[in-house]
GROMACS .gro file of C-alpha atoms in nm:
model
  413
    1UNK     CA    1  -4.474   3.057   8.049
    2UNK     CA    2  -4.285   2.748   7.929
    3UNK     CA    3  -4.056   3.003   7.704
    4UNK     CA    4  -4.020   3.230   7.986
    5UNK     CA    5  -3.898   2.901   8.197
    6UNK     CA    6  -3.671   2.757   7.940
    7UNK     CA    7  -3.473   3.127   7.869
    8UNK     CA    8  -3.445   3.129   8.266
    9UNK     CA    9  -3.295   2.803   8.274
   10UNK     CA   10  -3.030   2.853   8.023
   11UNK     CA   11  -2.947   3.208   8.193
   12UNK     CA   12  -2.881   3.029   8.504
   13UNK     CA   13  -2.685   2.754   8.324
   14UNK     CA   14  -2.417   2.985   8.131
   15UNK     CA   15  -2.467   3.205   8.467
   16UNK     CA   16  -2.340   2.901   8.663
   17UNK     CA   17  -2.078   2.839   8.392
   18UNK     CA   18  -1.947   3.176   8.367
   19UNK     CA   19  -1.863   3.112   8.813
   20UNK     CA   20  -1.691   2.809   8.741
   21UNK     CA   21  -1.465   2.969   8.487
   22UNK     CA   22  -1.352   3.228   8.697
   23UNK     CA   23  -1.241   2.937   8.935
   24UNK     CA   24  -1.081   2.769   8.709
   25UNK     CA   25  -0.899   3.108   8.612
   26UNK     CA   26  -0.808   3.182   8.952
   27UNK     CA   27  -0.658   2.796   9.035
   28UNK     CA   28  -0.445   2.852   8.658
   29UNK     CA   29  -0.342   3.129   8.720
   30UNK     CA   30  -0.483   3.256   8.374
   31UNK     CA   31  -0.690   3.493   8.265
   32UNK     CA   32  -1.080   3.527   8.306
   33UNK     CA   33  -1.154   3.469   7.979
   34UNK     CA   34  -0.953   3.155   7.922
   35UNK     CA   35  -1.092   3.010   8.185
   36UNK     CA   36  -1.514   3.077   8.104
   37UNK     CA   37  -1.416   2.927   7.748
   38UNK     CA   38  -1.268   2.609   7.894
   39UNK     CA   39  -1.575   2.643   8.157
   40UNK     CA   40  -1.794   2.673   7.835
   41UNK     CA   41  -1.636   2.312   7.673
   42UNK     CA   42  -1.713   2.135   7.970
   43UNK     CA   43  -2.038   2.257   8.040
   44UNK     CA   44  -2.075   2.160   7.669
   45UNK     CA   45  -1.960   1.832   7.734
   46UNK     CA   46  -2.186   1.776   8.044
   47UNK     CA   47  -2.520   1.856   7.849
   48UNK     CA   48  -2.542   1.527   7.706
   49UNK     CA   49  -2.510   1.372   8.060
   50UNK     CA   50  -2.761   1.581   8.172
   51UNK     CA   51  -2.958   1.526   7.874
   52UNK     CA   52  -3.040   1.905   7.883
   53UNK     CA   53  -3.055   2.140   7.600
   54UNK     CA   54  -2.976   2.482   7.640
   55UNK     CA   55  -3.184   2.630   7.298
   56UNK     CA   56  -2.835   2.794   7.225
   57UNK     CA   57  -2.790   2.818   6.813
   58UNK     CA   58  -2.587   2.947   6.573
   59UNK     CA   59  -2.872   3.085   6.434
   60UNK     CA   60  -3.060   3.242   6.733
   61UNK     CA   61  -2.748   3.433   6.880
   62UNK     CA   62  -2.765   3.760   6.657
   63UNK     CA   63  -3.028   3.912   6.877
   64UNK     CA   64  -2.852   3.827   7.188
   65UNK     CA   65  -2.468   3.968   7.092
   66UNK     CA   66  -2.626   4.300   6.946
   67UNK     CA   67  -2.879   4.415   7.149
   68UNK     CA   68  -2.773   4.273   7.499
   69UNK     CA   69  -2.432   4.226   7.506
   70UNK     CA   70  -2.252   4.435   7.318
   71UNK     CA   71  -2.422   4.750   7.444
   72UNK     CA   72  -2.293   4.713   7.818
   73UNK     CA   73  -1.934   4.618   7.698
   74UNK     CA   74  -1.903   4.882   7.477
   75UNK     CA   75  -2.065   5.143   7.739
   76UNK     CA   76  -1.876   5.000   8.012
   77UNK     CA   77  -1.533   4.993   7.826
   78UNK     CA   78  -1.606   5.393   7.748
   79UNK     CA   79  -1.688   5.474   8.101
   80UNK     CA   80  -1.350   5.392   8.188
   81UNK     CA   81  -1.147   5.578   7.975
   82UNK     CA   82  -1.016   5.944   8.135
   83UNK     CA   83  -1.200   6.191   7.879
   84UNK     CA   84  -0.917   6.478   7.893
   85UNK     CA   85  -0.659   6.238   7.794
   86UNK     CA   86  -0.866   6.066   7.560
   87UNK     CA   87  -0.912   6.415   7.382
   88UNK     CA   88  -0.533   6.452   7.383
   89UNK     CA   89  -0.465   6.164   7.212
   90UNK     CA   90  -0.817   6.168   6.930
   91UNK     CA   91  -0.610   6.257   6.631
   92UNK     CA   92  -0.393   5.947   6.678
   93UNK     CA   93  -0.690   5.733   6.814
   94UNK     CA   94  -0.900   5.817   6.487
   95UNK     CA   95  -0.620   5.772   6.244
   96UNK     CA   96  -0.550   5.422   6.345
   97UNK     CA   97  -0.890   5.319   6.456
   98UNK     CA   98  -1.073   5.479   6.094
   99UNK     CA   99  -0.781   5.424   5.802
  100UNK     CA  100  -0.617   5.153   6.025
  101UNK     CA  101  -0.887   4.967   6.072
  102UNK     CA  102  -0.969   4.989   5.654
  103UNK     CA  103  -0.643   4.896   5.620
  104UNK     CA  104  -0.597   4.606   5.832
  105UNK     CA  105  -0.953   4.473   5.714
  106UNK     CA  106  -0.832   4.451   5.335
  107UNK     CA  107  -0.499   4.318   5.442
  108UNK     CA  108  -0.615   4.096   5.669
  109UNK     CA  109  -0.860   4.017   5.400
  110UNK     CA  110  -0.622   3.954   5.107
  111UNK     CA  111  -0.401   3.695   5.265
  112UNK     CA  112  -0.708   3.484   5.417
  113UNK     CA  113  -0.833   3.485   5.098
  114UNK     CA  114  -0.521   3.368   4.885
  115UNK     CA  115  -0.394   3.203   5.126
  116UNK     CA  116  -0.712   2.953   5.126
  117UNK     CA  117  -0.780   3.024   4.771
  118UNK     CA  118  -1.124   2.814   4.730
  119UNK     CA  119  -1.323   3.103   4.520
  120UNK     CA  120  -1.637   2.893   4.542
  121UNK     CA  121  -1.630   2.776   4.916
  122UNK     CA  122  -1.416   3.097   5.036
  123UNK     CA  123  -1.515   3.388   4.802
  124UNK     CA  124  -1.412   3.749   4.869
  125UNK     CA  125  -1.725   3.851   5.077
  126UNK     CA  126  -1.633   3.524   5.313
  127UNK     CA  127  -1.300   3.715   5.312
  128UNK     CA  128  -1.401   4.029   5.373
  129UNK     CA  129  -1.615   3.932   5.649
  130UNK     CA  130  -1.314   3.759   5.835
  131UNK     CA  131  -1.126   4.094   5.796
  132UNK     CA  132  -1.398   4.278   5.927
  133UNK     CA  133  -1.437   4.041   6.238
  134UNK     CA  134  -1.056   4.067   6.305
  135UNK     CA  135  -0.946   4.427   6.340
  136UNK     CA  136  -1.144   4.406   6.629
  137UNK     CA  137  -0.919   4.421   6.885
  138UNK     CA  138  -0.935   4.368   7.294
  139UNK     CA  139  -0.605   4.433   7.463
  140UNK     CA  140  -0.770   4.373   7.815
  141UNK     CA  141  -0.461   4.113   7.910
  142UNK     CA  142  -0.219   4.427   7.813
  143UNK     CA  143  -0.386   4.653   7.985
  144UNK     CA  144  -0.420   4.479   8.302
  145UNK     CA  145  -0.006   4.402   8.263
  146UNK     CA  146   0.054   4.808   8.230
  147UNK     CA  147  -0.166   4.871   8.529
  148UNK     CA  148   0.027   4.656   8.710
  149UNK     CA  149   0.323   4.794   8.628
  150UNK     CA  150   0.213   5.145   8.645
  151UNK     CA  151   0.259   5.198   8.306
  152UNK     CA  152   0.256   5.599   8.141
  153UNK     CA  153  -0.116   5.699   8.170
  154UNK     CA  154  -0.076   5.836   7.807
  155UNK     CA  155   0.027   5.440   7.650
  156UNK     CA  156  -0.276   5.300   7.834
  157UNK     CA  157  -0.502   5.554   7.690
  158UNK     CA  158  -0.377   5.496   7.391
  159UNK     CA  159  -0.413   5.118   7.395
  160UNK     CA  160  -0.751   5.142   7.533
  161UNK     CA  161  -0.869   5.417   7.346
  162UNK     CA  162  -0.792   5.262   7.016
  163UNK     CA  163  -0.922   4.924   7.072
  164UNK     CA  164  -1.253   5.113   7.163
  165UNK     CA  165  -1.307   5.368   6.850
  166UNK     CA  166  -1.152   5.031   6.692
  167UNK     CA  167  -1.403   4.803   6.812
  168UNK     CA  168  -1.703   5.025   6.688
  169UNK     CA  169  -1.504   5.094   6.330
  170UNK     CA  170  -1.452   4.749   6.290
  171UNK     CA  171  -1.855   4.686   6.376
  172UNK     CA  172  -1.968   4.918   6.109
  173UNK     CA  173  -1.745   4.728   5.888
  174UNK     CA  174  -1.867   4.372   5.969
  175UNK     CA  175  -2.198   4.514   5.944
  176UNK     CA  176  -2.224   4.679   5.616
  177UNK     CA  177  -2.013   4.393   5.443
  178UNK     CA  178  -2.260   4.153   5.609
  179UNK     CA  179  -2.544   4.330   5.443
  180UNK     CA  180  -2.364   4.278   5.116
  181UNK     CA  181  -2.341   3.898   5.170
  182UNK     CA  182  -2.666   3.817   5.279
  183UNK     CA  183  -2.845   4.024   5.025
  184UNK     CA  184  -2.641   3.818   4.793
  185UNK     CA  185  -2.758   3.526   4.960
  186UNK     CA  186  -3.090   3.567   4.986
  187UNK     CA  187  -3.135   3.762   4.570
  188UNK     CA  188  -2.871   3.491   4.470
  189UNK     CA  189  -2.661   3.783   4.347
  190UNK     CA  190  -2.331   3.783   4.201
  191UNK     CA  191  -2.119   3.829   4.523
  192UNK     CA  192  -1.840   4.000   4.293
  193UNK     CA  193  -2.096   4.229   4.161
  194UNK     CA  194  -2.281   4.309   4.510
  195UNK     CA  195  -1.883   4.427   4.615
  196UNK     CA  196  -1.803   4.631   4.352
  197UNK     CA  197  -2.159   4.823   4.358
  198UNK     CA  198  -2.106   4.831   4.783
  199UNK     CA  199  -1.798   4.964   4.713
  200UNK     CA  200  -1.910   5.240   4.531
  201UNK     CA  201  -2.112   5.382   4.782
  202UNK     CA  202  -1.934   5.319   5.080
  203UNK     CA  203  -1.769   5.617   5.118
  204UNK     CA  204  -2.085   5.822   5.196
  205UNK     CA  205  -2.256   5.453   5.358
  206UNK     CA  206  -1.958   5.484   5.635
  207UNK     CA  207  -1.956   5.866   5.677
  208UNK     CA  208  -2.313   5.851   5.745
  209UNK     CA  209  -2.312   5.610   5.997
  210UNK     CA  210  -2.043   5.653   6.167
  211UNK     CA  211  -2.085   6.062   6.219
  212UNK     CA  212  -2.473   5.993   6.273
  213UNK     CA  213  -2.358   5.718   6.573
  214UNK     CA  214  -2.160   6.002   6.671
  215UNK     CA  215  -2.422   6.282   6.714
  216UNK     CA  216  -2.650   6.091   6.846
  217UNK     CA  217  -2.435   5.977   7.138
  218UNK     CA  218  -2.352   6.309   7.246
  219UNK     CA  219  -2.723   6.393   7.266
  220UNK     CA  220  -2.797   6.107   7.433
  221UNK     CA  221  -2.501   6.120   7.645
  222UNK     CA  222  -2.568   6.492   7.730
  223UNK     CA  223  -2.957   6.408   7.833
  224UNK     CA  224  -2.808   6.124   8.068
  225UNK     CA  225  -2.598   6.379   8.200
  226UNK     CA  226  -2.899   6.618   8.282
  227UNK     CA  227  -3.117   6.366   8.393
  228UNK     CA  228  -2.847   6.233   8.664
  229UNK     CA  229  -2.798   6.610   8.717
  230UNK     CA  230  -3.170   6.636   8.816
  231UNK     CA  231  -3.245   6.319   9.012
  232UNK     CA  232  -2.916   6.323   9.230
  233UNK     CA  233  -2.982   5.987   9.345
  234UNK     CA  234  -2.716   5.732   9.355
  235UNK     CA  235  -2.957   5.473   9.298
  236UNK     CA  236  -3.185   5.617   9.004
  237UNK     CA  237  -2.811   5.744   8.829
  238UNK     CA  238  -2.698   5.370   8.811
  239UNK     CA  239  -3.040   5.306   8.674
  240UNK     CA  240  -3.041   5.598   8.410
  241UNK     CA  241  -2.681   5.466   8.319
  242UNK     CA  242  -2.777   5.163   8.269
  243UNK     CA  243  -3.065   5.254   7.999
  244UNK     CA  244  -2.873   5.530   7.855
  245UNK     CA  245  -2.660   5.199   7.757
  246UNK     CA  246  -2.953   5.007   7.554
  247UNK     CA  247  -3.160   5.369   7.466
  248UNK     CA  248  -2.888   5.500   7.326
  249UNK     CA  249  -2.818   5.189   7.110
  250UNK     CA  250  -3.196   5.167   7.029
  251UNK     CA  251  -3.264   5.513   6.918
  252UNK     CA  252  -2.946   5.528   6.710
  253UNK     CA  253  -2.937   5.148   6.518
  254UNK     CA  254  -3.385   5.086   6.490
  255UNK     CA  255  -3.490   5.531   6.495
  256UNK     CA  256  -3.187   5.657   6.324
  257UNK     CA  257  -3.052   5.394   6.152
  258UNK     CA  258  -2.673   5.536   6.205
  259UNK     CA  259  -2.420   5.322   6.470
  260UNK     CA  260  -2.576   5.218   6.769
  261UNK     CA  261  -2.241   5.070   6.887
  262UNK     CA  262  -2.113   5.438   6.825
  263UNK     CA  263  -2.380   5.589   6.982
  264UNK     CA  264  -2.348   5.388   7.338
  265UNK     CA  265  -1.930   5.482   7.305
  266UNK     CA  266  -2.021   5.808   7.274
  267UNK     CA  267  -2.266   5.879   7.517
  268UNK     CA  268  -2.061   5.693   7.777
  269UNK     CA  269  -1.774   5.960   7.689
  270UNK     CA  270  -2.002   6.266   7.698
  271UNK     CA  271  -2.231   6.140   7.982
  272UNK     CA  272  -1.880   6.089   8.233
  273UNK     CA  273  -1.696   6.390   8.079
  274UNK     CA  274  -2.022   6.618   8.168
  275UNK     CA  275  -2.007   6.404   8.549
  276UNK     CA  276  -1.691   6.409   8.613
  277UNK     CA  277  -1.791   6.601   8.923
  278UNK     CA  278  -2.014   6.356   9.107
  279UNK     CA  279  -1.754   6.064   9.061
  280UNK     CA  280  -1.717   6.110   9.451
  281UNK     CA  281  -2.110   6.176   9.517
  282UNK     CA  282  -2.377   6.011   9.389
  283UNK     CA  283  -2.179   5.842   9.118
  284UNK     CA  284  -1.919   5.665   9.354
  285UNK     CA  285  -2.074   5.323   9.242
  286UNK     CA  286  -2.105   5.341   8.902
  287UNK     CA  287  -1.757   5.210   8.808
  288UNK     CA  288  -1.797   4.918   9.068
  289UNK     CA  289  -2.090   4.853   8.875
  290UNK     CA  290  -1.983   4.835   8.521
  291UNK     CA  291  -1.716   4.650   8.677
  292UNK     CA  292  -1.911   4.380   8.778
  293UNK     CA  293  -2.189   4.402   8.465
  294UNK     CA  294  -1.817   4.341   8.200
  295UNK     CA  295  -1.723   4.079   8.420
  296UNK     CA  296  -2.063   3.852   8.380
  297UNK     CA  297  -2.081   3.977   8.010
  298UNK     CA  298  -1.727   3.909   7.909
  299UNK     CA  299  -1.739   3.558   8.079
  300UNK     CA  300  -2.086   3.470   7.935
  301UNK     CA  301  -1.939   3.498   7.556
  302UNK     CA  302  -1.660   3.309   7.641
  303UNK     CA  303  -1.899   3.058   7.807
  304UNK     CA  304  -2.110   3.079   7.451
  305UNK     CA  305  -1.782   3.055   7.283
  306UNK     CA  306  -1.693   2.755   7.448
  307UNK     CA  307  -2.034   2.541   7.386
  308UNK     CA  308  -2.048   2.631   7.072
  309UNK     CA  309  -1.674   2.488   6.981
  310UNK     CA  310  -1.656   2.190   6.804
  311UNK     CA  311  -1.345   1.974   6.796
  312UNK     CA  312  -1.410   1.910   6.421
  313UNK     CA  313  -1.318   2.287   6.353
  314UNK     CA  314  -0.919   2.211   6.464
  315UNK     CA  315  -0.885   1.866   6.251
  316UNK     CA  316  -1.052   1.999   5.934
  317UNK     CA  317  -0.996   2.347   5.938
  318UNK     CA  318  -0.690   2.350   6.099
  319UNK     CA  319  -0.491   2.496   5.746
  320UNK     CA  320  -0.719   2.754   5.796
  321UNK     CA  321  -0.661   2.904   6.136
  322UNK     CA  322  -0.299   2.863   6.055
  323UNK     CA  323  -0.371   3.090   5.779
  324UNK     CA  324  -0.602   3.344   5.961
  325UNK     CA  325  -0.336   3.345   6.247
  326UNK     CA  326  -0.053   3.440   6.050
  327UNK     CA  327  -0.280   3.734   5.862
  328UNK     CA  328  -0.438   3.865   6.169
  329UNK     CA  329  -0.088   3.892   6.294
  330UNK     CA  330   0.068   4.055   5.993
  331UNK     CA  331  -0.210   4.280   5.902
  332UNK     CA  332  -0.214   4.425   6.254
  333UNK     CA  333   0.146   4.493   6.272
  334UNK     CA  334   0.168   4.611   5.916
  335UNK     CA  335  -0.139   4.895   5.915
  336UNK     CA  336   0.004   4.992   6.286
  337UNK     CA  337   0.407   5.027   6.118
  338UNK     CA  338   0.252   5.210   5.820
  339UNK     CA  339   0.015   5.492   5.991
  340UNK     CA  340   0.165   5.506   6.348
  341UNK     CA  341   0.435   5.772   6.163
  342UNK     CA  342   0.134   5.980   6.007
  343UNK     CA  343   0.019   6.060   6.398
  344UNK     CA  344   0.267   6.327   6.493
  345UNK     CA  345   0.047   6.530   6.199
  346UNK     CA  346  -0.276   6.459   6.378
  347UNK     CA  347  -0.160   6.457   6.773
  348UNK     CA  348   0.123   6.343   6.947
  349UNK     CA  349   0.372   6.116   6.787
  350UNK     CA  350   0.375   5.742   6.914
  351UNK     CA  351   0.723   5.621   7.033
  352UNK     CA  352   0.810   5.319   6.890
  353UNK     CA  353   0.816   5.091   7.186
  354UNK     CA  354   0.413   5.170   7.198
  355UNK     CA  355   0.395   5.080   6.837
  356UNK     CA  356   0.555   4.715   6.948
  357UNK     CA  357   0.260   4.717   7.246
  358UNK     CA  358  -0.011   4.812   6.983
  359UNK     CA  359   0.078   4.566   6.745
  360UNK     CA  360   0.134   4.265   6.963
  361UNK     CA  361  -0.122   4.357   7.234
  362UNK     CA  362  -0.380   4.405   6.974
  363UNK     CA  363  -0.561   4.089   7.080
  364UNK     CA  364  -0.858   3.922   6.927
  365UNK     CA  365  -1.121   3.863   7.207
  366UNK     CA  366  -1.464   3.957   7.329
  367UNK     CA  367  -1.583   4.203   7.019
  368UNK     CA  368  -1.451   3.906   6.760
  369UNK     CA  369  -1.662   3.655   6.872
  370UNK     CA  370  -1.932   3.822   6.973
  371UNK     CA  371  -1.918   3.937   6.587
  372UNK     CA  372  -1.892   3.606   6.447
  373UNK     CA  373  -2.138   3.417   6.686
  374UNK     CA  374  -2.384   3.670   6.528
  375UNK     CA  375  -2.286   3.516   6.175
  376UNK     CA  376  -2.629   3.429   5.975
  377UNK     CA  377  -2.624   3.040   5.949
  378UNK     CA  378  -2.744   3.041   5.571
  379UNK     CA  379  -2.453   3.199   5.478
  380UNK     CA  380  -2.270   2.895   5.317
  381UNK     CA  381  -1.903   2.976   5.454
  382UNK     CA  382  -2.024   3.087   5.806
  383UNK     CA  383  -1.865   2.759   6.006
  384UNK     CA  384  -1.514   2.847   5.801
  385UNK     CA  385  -1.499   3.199   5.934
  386UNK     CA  386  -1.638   3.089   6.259
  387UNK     CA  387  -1.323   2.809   6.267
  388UNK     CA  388  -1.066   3.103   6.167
  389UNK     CA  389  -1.208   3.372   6.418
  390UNK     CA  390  -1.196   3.108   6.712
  391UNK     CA  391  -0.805   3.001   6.602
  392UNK     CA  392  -0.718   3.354   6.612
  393UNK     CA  393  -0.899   3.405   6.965
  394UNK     CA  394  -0.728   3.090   7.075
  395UNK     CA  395  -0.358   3.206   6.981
  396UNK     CA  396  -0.453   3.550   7.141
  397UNK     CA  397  -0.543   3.402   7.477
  398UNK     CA  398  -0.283   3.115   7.504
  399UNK     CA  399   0.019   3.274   7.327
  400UNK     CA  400  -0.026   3.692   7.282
  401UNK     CA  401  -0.180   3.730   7.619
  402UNK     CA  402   0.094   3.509   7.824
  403UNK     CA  403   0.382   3.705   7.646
  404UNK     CA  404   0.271   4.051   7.665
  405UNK     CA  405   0.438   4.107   8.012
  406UNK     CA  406   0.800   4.003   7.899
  407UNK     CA  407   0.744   4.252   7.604
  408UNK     CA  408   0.627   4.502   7.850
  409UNK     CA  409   0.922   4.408   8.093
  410UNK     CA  410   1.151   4.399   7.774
  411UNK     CA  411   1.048   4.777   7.643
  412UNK     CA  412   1.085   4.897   8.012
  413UNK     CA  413   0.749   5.082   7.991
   0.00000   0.00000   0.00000
């Protein structure tokens, strides 16, 4: 019972937190986000006063990212997005968000890693994992700017479309180089000879995964679809959404062992596509409710975010956000220059004005830290890729975010 207490204290605590940031949003003027991760450092700061301890670890947040979180922010995010258009634009979506996201991660990966050069602190797996963490992209500032601007439906399906195939990519990724490291770890393995034997078979190791996340989605998604079909309650369908969200994730990551973040993308896509009927019946609160359900999740890992910060990270690791900054930046623009071209072979070609949105407004947010929160603490480099994920996050907030609308105003989109 005492266990039971404790995790409903420290619910209501980063519950609590997550309400003040959104007031402190709303009196800056800033976004949501920026304002739950300043909420999170005070709260922080305040536990010592209070002489409470919230149980939140490092080490104990794996659990809570991947099979809680990331679910309803993934299903949520996919709910949104208008399925004919989507469809329209798939070629380009997959191009950038498959070989994009490949490419960015080794970029990204190659200048964090010479540009620290430490081959015993910083190997090429501690690399590699930064990479993966960092094509994950949220361009939920850039969106909101385009809406507000009635921006071309087409762009903003675009932007959103490819952060989301992005975001499950880049999960994949994280995952199957994470493997790699800990199994090094824990066998005390060469780490150069666990990558070049992961390497090998990762060809077939993504293929499988990511097209098995992708069947199993549209089943599950179709069977959500039926059984909304069925019921015709506006009640039970929010309530079938809702565990299509964590079922689908289940059956496809511990049953299947394929993507369960593709899974839940997927069956959100199928599930509204085959609905798109009862958006005005007995489905007229179901975007109201993801609303609200991305809201508390989104501020709750910003609140995490923030009491897990440490001010040690910027005075002794500040070389190395500098570093991971400048190669998050480059990567992103470079893989978006070099394939955006290749699209008019796959869809319809991307103007180059978008290419400027997708390469600046590819922001490093929710997905990125929920990714490296979920870091393994034994991992001996695990507080230097935490430091370099948070810099980038930080720049993305205070300096990408804030700009995006003169870029948007400048482009005239």
């Amino acid at each position: 019972m005492d266990g039971v207490t404790t995790l409903v204290g420290q619910g209501l605590y980063m519950a609590v937190a997550a309400v003040f940031g959104l007031a402190i949003a709303r009196l800056l003027g800033r976004d949501n986000t920026l304002g739950c991760l300043i909420a999170g450092v005070l709260a922080g700061m305040l536990l010592p006063v209070l002489d409470y301890d919230t149980g939140l670890r490092a080490e104990n947040l794996h659990h809570l990212v991947f099979f809680v979180i990331l679910p309803v922010l993934i299903f949520g995010s996919a709910w949104k997005i208008d399925p004919q258009m989507l469809f329209q634009w798939l070629g380009p979506i997959i191009l950038l968000s498959t070989l994009g996201v490949v490419v960015c991660m080794l970029i990204t990966a190659a200048l964090v890693y010479f540009g620290i050069y430490h081959p015993e602190g910083f190997p090429w797996l501690a690399a590699l994992l930064t990479g993966a963490i960092l094509v994950a992209t949220d361009p939920i500032a850039v969106v909101t700017r385009l809406r507000e601007r009635d921006a071309n439906g087409e762009l903003l399906t675009l932007v959103e479309g490819e952060s989301l195939f992005n975001d499950a990519a880049a999960i994949v990724l994280f995952t199957f180089v994470l493997g790699i490291a800990t199994h090094s770890v824990m066998e005390g393995a060469s780490a150069t000879g666990e990558l070049i034997t992961g390497a090998g078979g990762f060809s077939l190791y993504f293929s499988a995964v990511f097209f098995g996340g992708l069947a199993i989605g549209a089943i599950c998604g179709l069977l959500t679809a039926i059984v909304i079909l069925f019921i015709a309650s506006a009640g039970a369908a929010l309530m079938v959404l809702v565990l299509a969200a964590f079922g689908s994730f289940y059956l496809a990551e511990h049953v299947v062992r394929v993507s369960g973040i593709l899974s839940v993308m997927v069956c959100a896509i199928v599930a509204r596509a085959c609905l798109r009927e009862q958006h005005e019946s007995f489905l007229v609160h179901a975007e109201p409710t993801w609303e609200w359900l991305e809201l508390l999740f989104n501020a709750l890992i910003f609140v995490i975010m923030g009491l897990v910060i440490t001010f040690d990270m910027f005075y002794q690791q500040w070389l190395a956000m500098l570093i991971g900054i400048a190669a998050a930046l480059g990567a992103r623009a470079l893989a978006i220059f070099m394939l955006a071209p290749l699209a008019r072979f796959v869809g319809p070609p991307i103007p180059k004005s978008w290419r400027l949105v997708l390469s600046w407004g590819g922001l490093r947010g929710v997905i990125a830290v929920a990714l490296v929160l979920s870091l393994p603490t034994d991992l001996p480099y695990w507080w230097t890729v935490q430091s370099i994920v948070f810099g980038v996050v930080l720049f993305s907030l205070l300096v990408q975010g804030t700009s995006s609308t003169r870029l948007i105003r400048k482009l005239g989109l």
